[in-house]
């Protein structure tokens, strides 16, 4: 038992030597008592409230000032009217020679429209000319058809010399037996030639 106490006392003495000494607590102070403090939000809120009150006072003062009617003063002399000072006239602006892109495009468009109008007029003239030529040709054809349709008198037949048909003097045709061998040879030659054409094309 004594040995255990001696070891504990020795360990306490060694720990007290190694660890730093803490300051002794004051006996008169109580632990856990709240101290008075002030937050920044409270100060900002008070500043905003003061600024709002200041703006309200300024607005009310301006409104009261505007409510008071002020009479306009009379001119200095009633005999002569008061001449208002006029500033000197400004110099006239000088135009600058600027060529806009729209002006150039307008000129090009006008030229293009002239060309198109000329083409349309020329085509119309050509169409009228062709119509006139076609009309003349049709009139000529109608005139020629009318001339052909004019009835003409036929010659009277010769009653004193009547027409007697004469017997032909040509020899009678002798019938011949057809040669089927020649026809068969022609058919075989055509058949072979028709069969040989695809081979030539396939070879090429």
mmCIF file of C-alpha atoms in Angstrom, residues 4-194:
data_model
loop_
_atom_site.group_PDB
_atom_site.id
_atom_site.type_symbol
_atom_site.label_atom_id
_atom_site.label_comp_id
_atom_site.label_asym_id
_atom_site.label_seq_id
_atom_site.Cartn_x
_atom_site.Cartn_y
_atom_site.Cartn_z
ATOM 1 C CA UNK A 4 1.413 2.400 -4.392
ATOM 2 C CA UNK A 5 1.119 5.801 -2.683
ATOM 3 C CA UNK A 6 4.762 6.565 -3.233
ATOM 4 C CA UNK A 7 4.451 5.763 -6.990
ATOM 5 C CA UNK A 8 1.338 7.975 -7.379
ATOM 6 C CA UNK A 9 2.964 10.850 -5.553
ATOM 7 C CA UNK A 10 6.100 10.521 -7.644
ATOM 8 C CA UNK A 11 4.052 10.476 -10.914
ATOM 9 C CA UNK A 12 2.141 13.623 -9.809
ATOM 10 C CA UNK A 13 5.362 15.415 -8.995
ATOM 11 C CA UNK A 14 6.845 14.487 -12.393
ATOM 12 C CA UNK A 15 3.702 15.596 -14.286
ATOM 13 C CA UNK A 16 3.691 18.879 -12.379
ATOM 14 C CA UNK A 17 7.259 19.455 -13.357
ATOM 15 C CA UNK A 18 6.680 18.749 -17.075
ATOM 16 C CA UNK A 19 3.254 20.555 -17.585
ATOM 17 C CA UNK A 20 3.178 24.402 -17.526
ATOM 18 C CA UNK A 21 1.701 26.037 -14.468
ATOM 19 C CA UNK A 22 -1.851 27.420 -14.938
ATOM 20 C CA UNK A 23 -2.797 30.744 -13.383
ATOM 21 C CA UNK A 24 -4.861 30.390 -10.281
ATOM 22 C CA UNK A 25 -8.540 31.278 -10.741
ATOM 23 C CA UNK A 26 -9.902 34.283 -8.938
ATOM 24 C CA UNK A 27 -12.038 33.346 -6.036
ATOM 25 C CA UNK A 28 -14.341 36.386 -6.269
ATOM 26 C CA UNK A 29 -15.597 35.832 -10.016
ATOM 27 C CA UNK A 30 -18.554 33.586 -10.812
ATOM 28 C CA UNK A 31 -18.445 31.295 -13.864
ATOM 29 C CA UNK A 32 -21.212 31.435 -16.582
ATOM 30 C CA UNK A 33 -22.492 34.998 -15.906
ATOM 31 C CA UNK A 34 -23.465 36.757 -19.306
ATOM 32 C CA UNK A 35 -21.641 39.968 -20.168
ATOM 33 C CA UNK A 36 -23.393 42.823 -22.000
ATOM 34 C CA UNK A 37 -22.568 43.080 -25.767
ATOM 35 C CA UNK A 38 -23.864 44.851 -28.930
ATOM 36 C CA UNK A 39 -24.368 43.291 -32.406
ATOM 37 C CA UNK A 40 -23.455 45.023 -35.680
ATOM 38 C CA UNK A 41 -26.921 44.355 -37.121
ATOM 39 C CA UNK A 42 -28.447 46.520 -34.421
ATOM 40 C CA UNK A 43 -26.178 49.432 -35.275
ATOM 41 C CA UNK A 44 -26.926 49.017 -39.019
ATOM 42 C CA UNK A 45 -30.647 48.926 -38.279
ATOM 43 C CA UNK A 46 -30.448 52.122 -36.226
ATOM 44 C CA UNK A 47 -28.502 53.863 -39.038
ATOM 45 C CA UNK A 48 -31.112 52.819 -41.630
ATOM 46 C CA UNK A 49 -33.941 54.012 -39.422
ATOM 47 C CA UNK A 50 -32.245 57.379 -39.003
ATOM 48 C CA UNK A 51 -31.690 57.703 -42.772
ATOM 49 C CA UNK A 52 -35.345 56.826 -43.435
ATOM 50 C CA UNK A 53 -36.536 59.421 -40.926
ATOM 51 C CA UNK A 54 -34.253 62.028 -42.536
ATOM 52 C CA UNK A 55 -35.639 61.291 -46.040
ATOM 53 C CA UNK A 56 -39.211 61.489 -44.787
ATOM 54 C CA UNK A 57 -38.549 64.859 -43.177
ATOM 55 C CA UNK A 58 -36.940 66.188 -46.379
ATOM 56 C CA UNK A 59 -39.860 65.000 -48.526
ATOM 57 C CA UNK A 60 -42.437 66.548 -46.221
ATOM 58 C CA UNK A 61 -40.480 69.821 -46.203
ATOM 59 C CA UNK A 62 -40.376 69.889 -50.030
ATOM 60 C CA UNK A 63 -44.109 69.155 -50.258
ATOM 61 C CA UNK A 64 -44.937 71.998 -47.866
ATOM 62 C CA UNK A 65 -42.652 74.323 -49.823
ATOM 63 C CA UNK A 66 -44.377 73.438 -53.099
ATOM 64 C CA UNK A 67 -47.817 74.048 -51.614
ATOM 65 C CA UNK A 68 -46.977 77.700 -51.002
ATOM 66 C CA UNK A 69 -47.981 79.704 -54.087
ATOM 67 C CA UNK A 70 -45.526 82.345 -55.238
ATOM 68 C CA UNK A 71 -46.771 85.171 -57.485
ATOM 69 C CA UNK A 72 -44.710 85.967 -60.563
ATOM 70 C CA UNK A 73 -43.106 89.388 -60.580
ATOM 71 C CA UNK A 74 -44.059 92.125 -63.005
ATOM 72 C CA UNK A 75 -41.699 93.146 -65.810
ATOM 73 C CA UNK A 76 -39.255 95.979 -65.149
ATOM 74 C CA UNK A 77 -40.957 98.353 -67.590
ATOM 75 C CA UNK A 78 -44.537 98.090 -68.768
ATOM 76 C CA UNK A 79 -44.067 100.589 -71.634
ATOM 77 C CA UNK A 80 -41.601 98.501 -73.592
ATOM 78 C CA UNK A 81 -41.919 94.755 -73.836
ATOM 79 C CA UNK A 82 -39.127 92.729 -72.447
ATOM 80 C CA UNK A 83 -36.917 91.403 -75.248
ATOM 81 C CA UNK A 84 -35.649 87.935 -74.654
ATOM 82 C CA UNK A 85 -32.047 87.440 -75.551
ATOM 83 C CA UNK A 86 -31.614 85.218 -78.543
ATOM 84 C CA UNK A 87 -28.423 83.293 -79.108
ATOM 85 C CA UNK A 88 -26.555 83.994 -82.354
ATOM 86 C CA UNK A 89 -27.646 81.790 -85.260
ATOM 87 C CA UNK A 90 -25.547 78.787 -85.991
ATOM 88 C CA UNK A 91 -23.648 78.361 -89.207
ATOM 89 C CA UNK A 92 -25.354 76.439 -91.931
ATOM 90 C CA UNK A 93 -24.220 72.872 -92.308
ATOM 91 C CA UNK A 94 -22.339 72.236 -95.503
ATOM 92 C CA UNK A 95 -23.286 69.015 -97.288
ATOM 93 C CA UNK A 96 -20.537 66.518 -97.793
ATOM 94 C CA UNK A 97 -20.269 64.635 -101.075
ATOM 95 C CA UNK A 98 -21.215 61.182 -99.866
ATOM 96 C CA UNK A 99 -22.233 58.530 -102.343
ATOM 97 C CA UNK A 100 -24.519 56.041 -100.707
ATOM 98 C CA UNK A 101 -24.721 52.421 -101.693
ATOM 99 C CA UNK A 102 -28.472 52.794 -102.200
ATOM 100 C CA UNK A 103 -27.963 55.469 -104.854
ATOM 101 C CA UNK A 104 -25.643 53.234 -106.874
ATOM 102 C CA UNK A 105 -28.051 50.317 -106.560
ATOM 103 C CA UNK A 106 -30.948 52.546 -107.623
ATOM 104 C CA UNK A 107 -29.055 53.562 -110.775
ATOM 105 C CA UNK A 108 -28.230 49.930 -111.571
ATOM 106 C CA UNK A 109 -31.847 48.944 -110.962
ATOM 107 C CA UNK A 110 -33.057 51.694 -113.295
ATOM 108 C CA UNK A 111 -30.722 50.439 -116.046
ATOM 109 C CA UNK A 112 -31.911 46.887 -115.500
ATOM 110 C CA UNK A 113 -35.554 47.979 -115.677
ATOM 111 C CA UNK A 114 -34.842 49.812 -118.938
ATOM 112 C CA UNK A 115 -33.280 46.673 -120.436
ATOM 113 C CA UNK A 116 -36.223 44.529 -119.306
ATOM 114 C CA UNK A 117 -38.743 47.012 -120.728
ATOM 115 C CA UNK A 118 -36.836 47.085 -124.031
ATOM 116 C CA UNK A 119 -36.862 43.268 -124.194
ATOM 117 C CA UNK A 120 -40.568 43.121 -123.429
ATOM 118 C CA UNK A 121 -41.315 45.745 -126.101
ATOM 119 C CA UNK A 122 -39.118 43.911 -128.628
ATOM 120 C CA UNK A 123 -40.762 40.551 -127.901
ATOM 121 C CA UNK A 124 -44.186 42.141 -128.211
ATOM 122 C CA UNK A 125 -43.212 43.686 -131.548
ATOM 123 C CA UNK A 126 -41.857 40.333 -132.787
ATOM 124 C CA UNK A 127 -45.053 38.590 -131.703
ATOM 125 C CA UNK A 128 -47.192 41.120 -133.554
ATOM 126 C CA UNK A 129 -44.997 40.767 -136.646
ATOM 127 C CA UNK A 130 -45.276 36.963 -136.587
ATOM 128 C CA UNK A 131 -49.025 37.216 -136.102
ATOM 129 C CA UNK A 132 -49.281 39.515 -139.133
ATOM 130 C CA UNK A 133 -47.194 37.123 -141.262
ATOM 131 C CA UNK A 134 -49.291 34.171 -140.103
ATOM 132 C CA UNK A 135 -52.455 36.074 -140.892
ATOM 133 C CA UNK A 136 -51.204 36.892 -144.404
ATOM 134 C CA UNK A 137 -50.253 33.235 -144.997
ATOM 135 C CA UNK A 138 -53.674 32.073 -143.817
ATOM 136 C CA UNK A 139 -55.381 34.596 -146.065
ATOM 137 C CA UNK A 140 -53.318 33.378 -149.033
ATOM 138 C CA UNK A 141 -54.220 29.770 -148.259
ATOM 139 C CA UNK A 142 -57.905 30.665 -148.002
ATOM 140 C CA UNK A 143 -57.684 32.564 -151.264
ATOM 141 C CA UNK A 144 -56.020 29.644 -153.035
ATOM 142 C CA UNK A 145 -58.591 27.206 -151.610
ATOM 143 C CA UNK A 146 -61.381 29.433 -152.828
ATOM 144 C CA UNK A 147 -59.825 29.511 -156.273
ATOM 145 C CA UNK A 148 -59.638 25.711 -156.299
ATOM 146 C CA UNK A 149 -63.218 25.394 -155.124
ATOM 147 C CA UNK A 150 -64.571 27.410 -158.070
ATOM 148 C CA UNK A 151 -66.638 24.958 -160.158
ATOM 149 C CA UNK A 152 -65.405 24.431 -163.684
ATOM 150 C CA UNK A 153 -67.329 23.023 -166.633
ATOM 151 C CA UNK A 154 -66.433 19.509 -167.710
ATOM 152 C CA UNK A 155 -65.838 18.704 -171.382
ATOM 153 C CA UNK A 156 -68.598 16.980 -173.230
ATOM 154 C CA UNK A 157 -67.890 13.385 -174.251
ATOM 155 C CA UNK A 158 -67.464 12.443 -177.925
ATOM 156 C CA UNK A 159 -70.673 10.615 -178.741
ATOM 157 C CA UNK A 160 -69.584 9.897 -182.334
ATOM 158 C CA UNK A 161 -66.460 8.064 -181.056
ATOM 159 C CA UNK A 162 -67.482 5.932 -178.109
ATOM 160 C CA UNK A 163 -64.858 4.222 -175.943
ATOM 161 C CA UNK A 164 -64.470 0.489 -176.459
ATOM 162 C CA UNK A 165 -62.143 -1.324 -174.047
ATOM 163 C CA UNK A 166 -59.556 -3.519 -175.851
ATOM 164 C CA UNK A 167 -58.220 -6.844 -174.774
ATOM 165 C CA UNK A 168 -54.726 -6.821 -173.317
ATOM 166 C CA UNK A 169 -51.985 -8.394 -175.397
ATOM 167 C CA UNK A 170 -49.720 -9.376 -172.495
ATOM 168 C CA UNK A 171 -48.989 -13.043 -172.020
ATOM 169 C CA UNK A 172 -50.603 -14.913 -169.205
ATOM 170 C CA UNK A 173 -48.528 -15.480 -166.067
ATOM 171 C CA UNK A 174 -47.297 -19.028 -165.683
ATOM 172 C CA UNK A 175 -47.556 -20.276 -162.080
ATOM 173 C CA UNK A 176 -44.360 -21.587 -160.513
ATOM 174 C CA UNK A 177 -43.929 -23.922 -157.601
ATOM 175 C CA UNK A 178 -42.442 -22.077 -154.636
ATOM 176 C CA UNK A 179 -38.987 -23.164 -153.474
ATOM 177 C CA UNK A 180 -39.297 -23.812 -149.730
ATOM 178 C CA UNK A 181 -35.609 -24.711 -149.444
ATOM 179 C CA UNK A 182 -34.540 -21.137 -150.071
ATOM 180 C CA UNK A 183 -36.984 -19.881 -147.461
ATOM 181 C CA UNK A 184 -35.701 -22.446 -144.958
ATOM 182 C CA UNK A 185 -32.101 -21.391 -145.621
ATOM 183 C CA UNK A 186 -32.988 -17.729 -145.121
ATOM 184 C CA UNK A 187 -34.722 -18.501 -141.820
ATOM 185 C CA UNK A 188 -31.758 -20.511 -140.518
ATOM 186 C CA UNK A 189 -29.302 -17.762 -141.500
ATOM 187 C CA UNK A 190 -31.348 -15.114 -139.746
ATOM 188 C CA UNK A 191 -31.691 -17.305 -136.672
ATOM 189 C CA UNK A 192 -27.932 -17.895 -136.488
ATOM 190 C CA UNK A 193 -27.169 -14.230 -136.989
ATOM 191 C CA UNK A 194 -29.585 -13.292 -134.200
#
